[in-house]
PDB file of C-alpha atoms in Angstrom:
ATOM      1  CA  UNK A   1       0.000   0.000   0.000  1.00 41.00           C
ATOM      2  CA  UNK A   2       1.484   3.242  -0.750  1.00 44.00           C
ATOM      3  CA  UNK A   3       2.572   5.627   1.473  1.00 53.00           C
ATOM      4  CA  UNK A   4      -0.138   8.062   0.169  1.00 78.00           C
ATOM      5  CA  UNK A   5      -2.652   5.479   1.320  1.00 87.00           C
ATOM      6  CA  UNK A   6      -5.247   7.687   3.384  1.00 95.00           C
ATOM      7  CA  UNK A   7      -5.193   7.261   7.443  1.00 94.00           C
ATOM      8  CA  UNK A   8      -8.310   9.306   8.627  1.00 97.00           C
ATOM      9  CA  UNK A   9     -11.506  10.302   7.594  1.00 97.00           C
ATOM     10  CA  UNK A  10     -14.403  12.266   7.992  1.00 97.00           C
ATOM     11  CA  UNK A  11     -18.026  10.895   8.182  1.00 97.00           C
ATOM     12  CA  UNK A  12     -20.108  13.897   7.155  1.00 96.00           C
ATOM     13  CA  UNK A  13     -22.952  14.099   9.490  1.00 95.00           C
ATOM     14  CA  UNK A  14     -24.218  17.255  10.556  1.00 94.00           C
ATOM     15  CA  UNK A  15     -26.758  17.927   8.036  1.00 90.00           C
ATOM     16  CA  UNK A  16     -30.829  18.464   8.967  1.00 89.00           C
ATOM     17  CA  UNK A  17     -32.226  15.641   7.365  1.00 89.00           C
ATOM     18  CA  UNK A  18     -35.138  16.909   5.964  1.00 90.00           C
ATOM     19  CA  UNK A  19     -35.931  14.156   3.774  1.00 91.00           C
ATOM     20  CA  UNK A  20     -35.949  12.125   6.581  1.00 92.00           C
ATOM     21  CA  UNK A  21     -38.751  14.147   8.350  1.00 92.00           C
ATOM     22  CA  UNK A  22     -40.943  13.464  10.398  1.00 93.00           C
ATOM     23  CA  UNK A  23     -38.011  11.136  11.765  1.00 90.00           C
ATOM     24  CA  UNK A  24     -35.509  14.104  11.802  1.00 92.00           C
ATOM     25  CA  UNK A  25     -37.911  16.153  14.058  1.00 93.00           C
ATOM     26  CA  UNK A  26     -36.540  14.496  17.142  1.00 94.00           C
ATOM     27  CA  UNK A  27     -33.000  12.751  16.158  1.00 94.00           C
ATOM     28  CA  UNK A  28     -30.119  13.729  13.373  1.00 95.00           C
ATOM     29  CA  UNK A  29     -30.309  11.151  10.759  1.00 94.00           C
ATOM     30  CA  UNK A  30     -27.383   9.521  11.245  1.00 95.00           C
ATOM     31  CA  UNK A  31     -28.556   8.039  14.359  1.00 96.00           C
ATOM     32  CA  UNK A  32     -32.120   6.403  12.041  1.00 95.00           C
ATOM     33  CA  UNK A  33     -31.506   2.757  12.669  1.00 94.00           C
ATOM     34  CA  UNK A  34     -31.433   0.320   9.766  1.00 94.00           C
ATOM     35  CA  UNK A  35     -31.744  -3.536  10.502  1.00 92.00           C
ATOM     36  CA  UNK A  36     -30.972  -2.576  14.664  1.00 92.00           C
ATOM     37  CA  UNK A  37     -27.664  -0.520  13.643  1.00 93.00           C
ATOM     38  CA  UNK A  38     -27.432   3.492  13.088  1.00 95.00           C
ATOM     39  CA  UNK A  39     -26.274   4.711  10.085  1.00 95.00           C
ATOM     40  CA  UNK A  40     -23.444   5.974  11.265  1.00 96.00           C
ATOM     41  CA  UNK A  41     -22.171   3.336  12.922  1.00 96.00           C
ATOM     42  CA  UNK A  42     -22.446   1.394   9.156  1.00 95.00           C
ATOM     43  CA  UNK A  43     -20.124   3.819   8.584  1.00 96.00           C
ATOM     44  CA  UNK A  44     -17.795   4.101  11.556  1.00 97.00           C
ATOM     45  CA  UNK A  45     -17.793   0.348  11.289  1.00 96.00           C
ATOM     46  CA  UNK A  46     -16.137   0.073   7.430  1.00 95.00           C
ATOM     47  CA  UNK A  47     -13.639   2.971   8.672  1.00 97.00           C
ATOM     48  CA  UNK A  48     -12.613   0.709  11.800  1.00 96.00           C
ATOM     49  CA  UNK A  49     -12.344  -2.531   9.685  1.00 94.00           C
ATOM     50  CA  UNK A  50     -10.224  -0.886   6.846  1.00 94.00           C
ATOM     51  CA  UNK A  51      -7.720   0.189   9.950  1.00 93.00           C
ATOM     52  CA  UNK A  52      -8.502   4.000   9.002  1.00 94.00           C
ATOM     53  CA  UNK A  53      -8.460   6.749  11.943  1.00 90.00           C
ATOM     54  CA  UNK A  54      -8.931   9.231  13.449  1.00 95.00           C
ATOM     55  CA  UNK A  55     -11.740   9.982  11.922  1.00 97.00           C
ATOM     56  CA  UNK A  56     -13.378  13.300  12.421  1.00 97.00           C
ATOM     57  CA  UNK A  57     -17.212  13.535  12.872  1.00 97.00           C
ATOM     58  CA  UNK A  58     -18.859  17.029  11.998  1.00 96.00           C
ATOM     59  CA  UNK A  59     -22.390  17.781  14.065  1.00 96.00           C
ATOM     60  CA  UNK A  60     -24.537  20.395  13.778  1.00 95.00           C
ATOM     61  CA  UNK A  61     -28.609  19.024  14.329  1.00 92.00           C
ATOM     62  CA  UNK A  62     -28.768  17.413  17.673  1.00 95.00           C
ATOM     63  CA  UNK A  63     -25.068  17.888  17.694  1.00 95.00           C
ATOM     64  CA  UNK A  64     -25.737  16.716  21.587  1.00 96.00           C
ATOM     65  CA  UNK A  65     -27.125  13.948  20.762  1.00 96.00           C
ATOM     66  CA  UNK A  66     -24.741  12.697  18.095  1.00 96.00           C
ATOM     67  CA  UNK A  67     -21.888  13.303  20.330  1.00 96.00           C
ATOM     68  CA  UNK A  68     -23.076  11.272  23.221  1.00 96.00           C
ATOM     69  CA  UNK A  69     -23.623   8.335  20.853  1.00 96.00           C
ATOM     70  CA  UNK A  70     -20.153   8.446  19.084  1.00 96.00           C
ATOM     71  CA  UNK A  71     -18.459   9.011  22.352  1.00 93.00           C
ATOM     72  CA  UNK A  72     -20.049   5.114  23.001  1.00 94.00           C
ATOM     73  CA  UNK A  73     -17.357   3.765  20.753  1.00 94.00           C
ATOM     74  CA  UNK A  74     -14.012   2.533  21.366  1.00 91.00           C
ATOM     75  CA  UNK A  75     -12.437   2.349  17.863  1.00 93.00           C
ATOM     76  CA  UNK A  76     -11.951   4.087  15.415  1.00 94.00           C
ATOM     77  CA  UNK A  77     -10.515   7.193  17.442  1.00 95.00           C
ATOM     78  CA  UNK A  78     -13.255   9.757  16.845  1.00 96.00           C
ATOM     79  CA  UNK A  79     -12.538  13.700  16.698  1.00 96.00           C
ATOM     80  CA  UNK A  80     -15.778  15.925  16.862  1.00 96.00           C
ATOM     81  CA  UNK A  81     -15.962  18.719  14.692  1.00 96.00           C
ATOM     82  CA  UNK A  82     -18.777  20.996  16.221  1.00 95.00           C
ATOM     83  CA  UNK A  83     -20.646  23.091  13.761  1.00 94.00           C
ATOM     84  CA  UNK A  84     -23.354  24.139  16.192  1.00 94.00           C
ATOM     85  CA  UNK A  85     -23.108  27.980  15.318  1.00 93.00           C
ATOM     86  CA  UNK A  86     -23.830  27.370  11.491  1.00 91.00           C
ATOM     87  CA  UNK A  87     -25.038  24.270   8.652  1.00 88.00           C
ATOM     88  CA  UNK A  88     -21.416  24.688   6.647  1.00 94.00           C
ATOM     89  CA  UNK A  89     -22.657  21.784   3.683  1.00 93.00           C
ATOM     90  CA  UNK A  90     -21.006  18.982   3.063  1.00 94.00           C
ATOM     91  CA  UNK A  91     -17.849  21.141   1.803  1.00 95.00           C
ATOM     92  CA  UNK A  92     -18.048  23.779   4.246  1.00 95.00           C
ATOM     93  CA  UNK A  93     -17.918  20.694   7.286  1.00 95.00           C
ATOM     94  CA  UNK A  94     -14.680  19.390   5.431  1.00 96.00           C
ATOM     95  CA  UNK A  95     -13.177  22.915   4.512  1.00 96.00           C
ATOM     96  CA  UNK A  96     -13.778  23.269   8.863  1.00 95.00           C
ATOM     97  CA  UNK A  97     -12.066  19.965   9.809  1.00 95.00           C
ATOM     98  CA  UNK A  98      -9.117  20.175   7.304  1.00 95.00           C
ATOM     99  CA  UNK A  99      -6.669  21.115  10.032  1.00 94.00           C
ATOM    100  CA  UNK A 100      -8.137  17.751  11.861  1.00 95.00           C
ATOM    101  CA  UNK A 101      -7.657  15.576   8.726  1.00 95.00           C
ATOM    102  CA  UNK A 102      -3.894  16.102   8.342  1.00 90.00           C
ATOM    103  CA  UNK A 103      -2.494  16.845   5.097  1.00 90.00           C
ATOM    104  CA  UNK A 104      -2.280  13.517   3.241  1.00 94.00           C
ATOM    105  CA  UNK A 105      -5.113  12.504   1.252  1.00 97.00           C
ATOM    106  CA  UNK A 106      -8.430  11.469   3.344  1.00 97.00           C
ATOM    107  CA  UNK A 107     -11.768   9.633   3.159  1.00 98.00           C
ATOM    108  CA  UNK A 108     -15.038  11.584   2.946  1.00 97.00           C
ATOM    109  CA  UNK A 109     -17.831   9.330   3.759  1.00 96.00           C
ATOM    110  CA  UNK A 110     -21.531  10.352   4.172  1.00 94.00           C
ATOM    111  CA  UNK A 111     -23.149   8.973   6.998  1.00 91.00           C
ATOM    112  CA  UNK A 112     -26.038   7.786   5.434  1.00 89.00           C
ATOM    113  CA  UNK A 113     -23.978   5.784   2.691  1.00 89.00           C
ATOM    114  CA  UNK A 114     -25.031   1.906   3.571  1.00 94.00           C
ATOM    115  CA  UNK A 115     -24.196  -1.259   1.603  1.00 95.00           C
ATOM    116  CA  UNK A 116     -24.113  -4.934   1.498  1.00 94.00           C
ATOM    117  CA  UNK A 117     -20.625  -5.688   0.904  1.00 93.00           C
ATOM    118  CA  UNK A 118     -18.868  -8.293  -1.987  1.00 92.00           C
ATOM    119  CA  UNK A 119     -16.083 -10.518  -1.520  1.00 92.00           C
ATOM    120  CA  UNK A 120     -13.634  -8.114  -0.231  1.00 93.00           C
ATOM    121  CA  UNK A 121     -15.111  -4.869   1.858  1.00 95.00           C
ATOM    122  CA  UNK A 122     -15.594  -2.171  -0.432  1.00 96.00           C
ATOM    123  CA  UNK A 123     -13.508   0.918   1.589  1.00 96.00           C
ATOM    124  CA  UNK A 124     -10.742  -1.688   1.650  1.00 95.00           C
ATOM    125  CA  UNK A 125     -10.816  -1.645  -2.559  1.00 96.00           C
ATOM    126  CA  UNK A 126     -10.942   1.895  -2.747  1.00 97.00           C
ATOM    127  CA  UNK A 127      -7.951   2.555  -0.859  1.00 96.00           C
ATOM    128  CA  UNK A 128      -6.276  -0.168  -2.654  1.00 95.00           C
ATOM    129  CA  UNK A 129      -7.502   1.007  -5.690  1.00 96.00           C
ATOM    130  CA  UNK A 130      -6.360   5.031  -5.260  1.00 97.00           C
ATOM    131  CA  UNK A 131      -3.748   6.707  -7.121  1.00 95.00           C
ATOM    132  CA  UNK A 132      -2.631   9.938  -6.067  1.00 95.00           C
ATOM    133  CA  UNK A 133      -0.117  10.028  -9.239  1.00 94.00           C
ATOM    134  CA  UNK A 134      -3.533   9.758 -11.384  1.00 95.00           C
ATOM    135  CA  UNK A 135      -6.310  10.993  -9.241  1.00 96.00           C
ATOM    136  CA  UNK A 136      -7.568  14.003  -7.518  1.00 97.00           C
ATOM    137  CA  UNK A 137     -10.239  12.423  -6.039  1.00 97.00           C
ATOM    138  CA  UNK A 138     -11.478   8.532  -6.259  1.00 98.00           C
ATOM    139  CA  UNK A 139     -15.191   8.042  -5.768  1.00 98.00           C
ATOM    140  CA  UNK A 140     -17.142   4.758  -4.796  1.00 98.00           C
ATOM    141  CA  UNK A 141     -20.133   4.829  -7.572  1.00 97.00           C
ATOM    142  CA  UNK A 142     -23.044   2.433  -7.963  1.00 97.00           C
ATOM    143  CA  UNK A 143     -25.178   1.194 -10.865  1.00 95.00           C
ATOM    144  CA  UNK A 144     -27.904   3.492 -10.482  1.00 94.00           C
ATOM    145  CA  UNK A 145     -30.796   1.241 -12.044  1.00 91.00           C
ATOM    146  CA  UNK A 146     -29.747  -1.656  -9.511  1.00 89.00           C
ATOM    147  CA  UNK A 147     -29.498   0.463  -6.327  1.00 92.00           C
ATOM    148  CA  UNK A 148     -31.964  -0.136  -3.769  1.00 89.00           C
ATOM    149  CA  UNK A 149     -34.208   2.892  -3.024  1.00 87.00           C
ATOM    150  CA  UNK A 150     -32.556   5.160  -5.790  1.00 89.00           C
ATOM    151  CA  UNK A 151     -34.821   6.486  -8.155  1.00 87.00           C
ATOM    152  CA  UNK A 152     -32.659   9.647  -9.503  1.00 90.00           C
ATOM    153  CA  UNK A 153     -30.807   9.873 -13.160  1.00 93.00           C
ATOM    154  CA  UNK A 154     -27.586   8.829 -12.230  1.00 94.00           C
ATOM    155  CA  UNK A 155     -24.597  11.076 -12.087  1.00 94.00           C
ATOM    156  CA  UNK A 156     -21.890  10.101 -13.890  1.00 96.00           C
ATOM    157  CA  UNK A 157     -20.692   8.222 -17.060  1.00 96.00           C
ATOM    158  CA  UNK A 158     -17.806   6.202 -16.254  1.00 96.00           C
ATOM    159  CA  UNK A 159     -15.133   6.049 -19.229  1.00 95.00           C
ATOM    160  CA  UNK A 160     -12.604   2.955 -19.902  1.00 93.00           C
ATOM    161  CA  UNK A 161      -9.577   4.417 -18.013  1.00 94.00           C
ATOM    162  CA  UNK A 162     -11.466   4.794 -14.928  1.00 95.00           C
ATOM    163  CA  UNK A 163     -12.424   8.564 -15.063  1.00 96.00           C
ATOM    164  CA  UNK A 164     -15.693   9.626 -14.400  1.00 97.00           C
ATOM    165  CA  UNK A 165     -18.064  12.711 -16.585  1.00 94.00           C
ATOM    166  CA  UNK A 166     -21.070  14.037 -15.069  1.00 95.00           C
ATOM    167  CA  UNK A 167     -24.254  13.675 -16.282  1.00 94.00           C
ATOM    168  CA  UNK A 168     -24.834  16.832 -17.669  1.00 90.00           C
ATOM    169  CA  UNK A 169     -27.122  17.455 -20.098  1.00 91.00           C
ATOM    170  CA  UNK A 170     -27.494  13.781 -21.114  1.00 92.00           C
ATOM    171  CA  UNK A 171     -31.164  12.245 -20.245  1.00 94.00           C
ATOM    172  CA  UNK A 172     -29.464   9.451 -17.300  1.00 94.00           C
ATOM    173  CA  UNK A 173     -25.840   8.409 -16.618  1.00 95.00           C
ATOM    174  CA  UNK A 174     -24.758   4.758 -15.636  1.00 96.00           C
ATOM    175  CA  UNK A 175     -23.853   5.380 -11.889  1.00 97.00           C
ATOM    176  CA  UNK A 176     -24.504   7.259  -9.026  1.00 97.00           C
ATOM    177  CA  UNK A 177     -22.184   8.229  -6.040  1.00 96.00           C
ATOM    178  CA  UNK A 178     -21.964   5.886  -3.698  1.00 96.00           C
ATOM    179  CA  UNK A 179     -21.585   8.206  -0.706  1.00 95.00           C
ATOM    180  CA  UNK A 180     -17.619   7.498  -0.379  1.00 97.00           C
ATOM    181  CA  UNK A 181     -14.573   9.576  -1.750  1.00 98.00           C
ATOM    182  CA  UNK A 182     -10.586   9.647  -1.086  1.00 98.00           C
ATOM    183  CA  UNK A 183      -9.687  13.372  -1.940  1.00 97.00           C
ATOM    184  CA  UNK A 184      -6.776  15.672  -2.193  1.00 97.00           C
ATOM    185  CA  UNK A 185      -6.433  18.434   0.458  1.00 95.00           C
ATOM    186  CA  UNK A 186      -5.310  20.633  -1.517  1.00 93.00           C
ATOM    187  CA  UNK A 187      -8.539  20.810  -3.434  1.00 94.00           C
ATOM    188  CA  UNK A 188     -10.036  22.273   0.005  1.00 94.00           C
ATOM    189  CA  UNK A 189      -7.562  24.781   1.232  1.00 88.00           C
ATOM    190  CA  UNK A 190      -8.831  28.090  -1.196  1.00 88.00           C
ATOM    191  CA  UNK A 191     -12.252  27.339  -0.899  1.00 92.00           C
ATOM    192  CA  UNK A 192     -14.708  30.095   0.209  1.00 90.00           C
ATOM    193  CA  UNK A 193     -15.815  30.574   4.068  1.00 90.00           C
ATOM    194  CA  UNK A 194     -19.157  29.627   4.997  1.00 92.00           C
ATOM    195  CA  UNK A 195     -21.412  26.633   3.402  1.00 94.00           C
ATOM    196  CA  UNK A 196     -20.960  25.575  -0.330  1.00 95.00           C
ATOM    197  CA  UNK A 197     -21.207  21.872  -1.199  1.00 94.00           C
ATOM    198  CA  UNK A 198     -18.414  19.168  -2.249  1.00 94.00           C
ATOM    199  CA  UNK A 199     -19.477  18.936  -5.717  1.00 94.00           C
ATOM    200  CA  UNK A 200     -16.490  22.479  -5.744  1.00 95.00           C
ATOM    201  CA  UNK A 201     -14.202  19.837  -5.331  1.00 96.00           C
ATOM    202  CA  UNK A 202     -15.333  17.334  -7.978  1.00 95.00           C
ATOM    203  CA  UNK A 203     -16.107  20.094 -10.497  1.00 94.00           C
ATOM    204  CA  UNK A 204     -11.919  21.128  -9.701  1.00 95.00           C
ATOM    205  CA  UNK A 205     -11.002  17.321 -10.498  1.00 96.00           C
ATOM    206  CA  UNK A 206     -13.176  16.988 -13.713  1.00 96.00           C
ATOM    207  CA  UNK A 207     -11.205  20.463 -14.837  1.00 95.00           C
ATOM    208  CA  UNK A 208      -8.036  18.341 -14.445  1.00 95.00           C
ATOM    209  CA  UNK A 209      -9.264  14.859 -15.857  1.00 96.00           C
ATOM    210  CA  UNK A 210      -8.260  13.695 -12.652  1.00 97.00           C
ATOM    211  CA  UNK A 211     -11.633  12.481 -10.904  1.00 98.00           C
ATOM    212  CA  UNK A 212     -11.834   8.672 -10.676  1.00 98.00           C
ATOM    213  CA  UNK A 213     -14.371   6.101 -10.102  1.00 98.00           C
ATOM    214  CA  UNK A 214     -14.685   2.815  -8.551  1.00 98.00           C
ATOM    215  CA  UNK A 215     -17.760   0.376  -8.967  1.00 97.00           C
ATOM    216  CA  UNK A 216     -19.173  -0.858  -5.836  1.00 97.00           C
ATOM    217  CA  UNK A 217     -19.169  -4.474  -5.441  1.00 96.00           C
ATOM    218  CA  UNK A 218     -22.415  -5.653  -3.620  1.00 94.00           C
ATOM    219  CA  UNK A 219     -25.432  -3.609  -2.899  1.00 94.00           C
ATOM    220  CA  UNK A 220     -25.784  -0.294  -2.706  1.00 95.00           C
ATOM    221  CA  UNK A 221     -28.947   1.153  -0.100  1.00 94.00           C
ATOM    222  CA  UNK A 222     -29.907   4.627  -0.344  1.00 91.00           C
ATOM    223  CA  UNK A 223     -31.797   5.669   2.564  1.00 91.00           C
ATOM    224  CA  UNK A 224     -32.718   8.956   1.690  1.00 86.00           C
ATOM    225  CA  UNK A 225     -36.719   8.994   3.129  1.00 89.00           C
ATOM    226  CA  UNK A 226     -38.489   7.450   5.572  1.00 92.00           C
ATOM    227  CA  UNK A 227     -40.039   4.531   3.610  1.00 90.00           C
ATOM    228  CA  UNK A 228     -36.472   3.699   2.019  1.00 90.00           C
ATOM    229  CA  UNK A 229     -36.221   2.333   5.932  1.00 93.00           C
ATOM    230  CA  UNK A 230     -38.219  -0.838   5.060  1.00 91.00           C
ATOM    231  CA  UNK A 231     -36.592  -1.489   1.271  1.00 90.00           C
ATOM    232  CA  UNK A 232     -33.226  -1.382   2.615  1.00 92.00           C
ATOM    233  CA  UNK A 233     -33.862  -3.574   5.913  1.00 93.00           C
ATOM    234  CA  UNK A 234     -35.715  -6.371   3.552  1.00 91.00           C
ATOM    235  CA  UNK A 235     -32.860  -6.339   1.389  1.00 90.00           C
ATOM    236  CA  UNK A 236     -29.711  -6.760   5.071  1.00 91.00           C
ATOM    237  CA  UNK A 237     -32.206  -9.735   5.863  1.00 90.00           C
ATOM    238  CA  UNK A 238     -31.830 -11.587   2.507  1.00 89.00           C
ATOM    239  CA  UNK A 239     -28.186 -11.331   2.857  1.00 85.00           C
ATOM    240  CA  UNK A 240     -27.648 -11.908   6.226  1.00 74.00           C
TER     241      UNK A 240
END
């Protein structure tokens, strides 16, 4: 594994939910169990396994509550990132927790990003799999038509060499991002203050034909609404 192989990691979690309302009223998403576990701790769980830490957690909506439930855990090492004052987005929380993430490449990982894994665990492939000579930033994507409780467009086309094109003005595209990225810091540092959202930092690794993608192996479950809850537990059961 090369020495560029990232260490830590952020699980982005301090967003409102809304989509998960009326859930959301009275608990952050991340903590909406799925088959008895939290989302987050799907997450937590991969980083552990795959030997990457610390990783920093960002909270914002029932930052309390969040807190008190990641503080439960013994591994991986967990650094809180409080963004009680203000919602920053997803890169606004990671432009915040830079100086936490050290400056070798890192793992961004949504905390509502659940799958059923393949033969070998899926974060362990995309470390494996990431080239900083080649690659800005290499994302975990999944076949959007296949993907349980997914009903977008897709996002990206996903060329022979590995790079990845958004959708753009095309009709659908292919895959869809799996939740999961190894990125650059350096595509953070002269961002602008304040909330703006990661896809800054994809857009700056299309410009460069240096944004990557790597195909899920298993099952992707996007539980983005209440009602996804059932789909995705139905579909842990049959593989369990």
């Amino acid at each position: 594994m090369p020495h560029t192989a990232p260490k830590t990691a952020i699980v982005l979690a301090a967003g409102l939910g809304k989509r998960m309302l009326p859930i959301t009223e009275t608990m952050p998403k991340p903590l909406v169990k799925v088959g008895g576990r939290t989302l987050i701790d799907f997450a937590l769980d991969s980083l552990a396994e795959a030997g990457i830490g610390p990783v920093v957690v960002n909270v914002h909506h029932f930052a309390d509550m969040l807190e008190a439930h990641v503080n439960t855990r013994s591994r991986p090492q967990i650094v809180i990132s409080d963004e009680r004052e203000a919602v920053l987005e997803t890169g606004g929380g990671v432009k915040k927790a830079l100086p936490l993430l050290g400056q070798n490449p890192f793992i961004t990982f949504n905390s509502d990003s659940i799958w059923i894994e393949g033969k070998t665990p899926n974060l362990k492939r995309l470390v494996s799999a990431w080239d900083p000579e080649r690659m800005d930033i290499l994302m975990l994507i999944a076949e959007a038509t296949t993907s349980i409780g997914y009903d977008g467009r897709g996002d990206f086309h996903l060329e022979e060499t590995g790079r990845l094109r958004r959708r753009g003005t095309d009709a659908s595209a292919p895959f869809v991002y799996a939740g999961v990225s190894i990125v650059k810091p350096d595509l953070v540092t002269d961002t602008p203050e304040g909330p703006f959202s990661a896809n800054l930092f994809y857009d700056r690794a299309i410009a460069k034909n240096r944004l990557y993608g790597l195909r899920l192996d298993g099952q992707w479950l996007h539980v983005g609404e209440p009602k996804a809850i059932a789909e995705a537990e139905e579909c842990l059961a049959a593989n369990s």
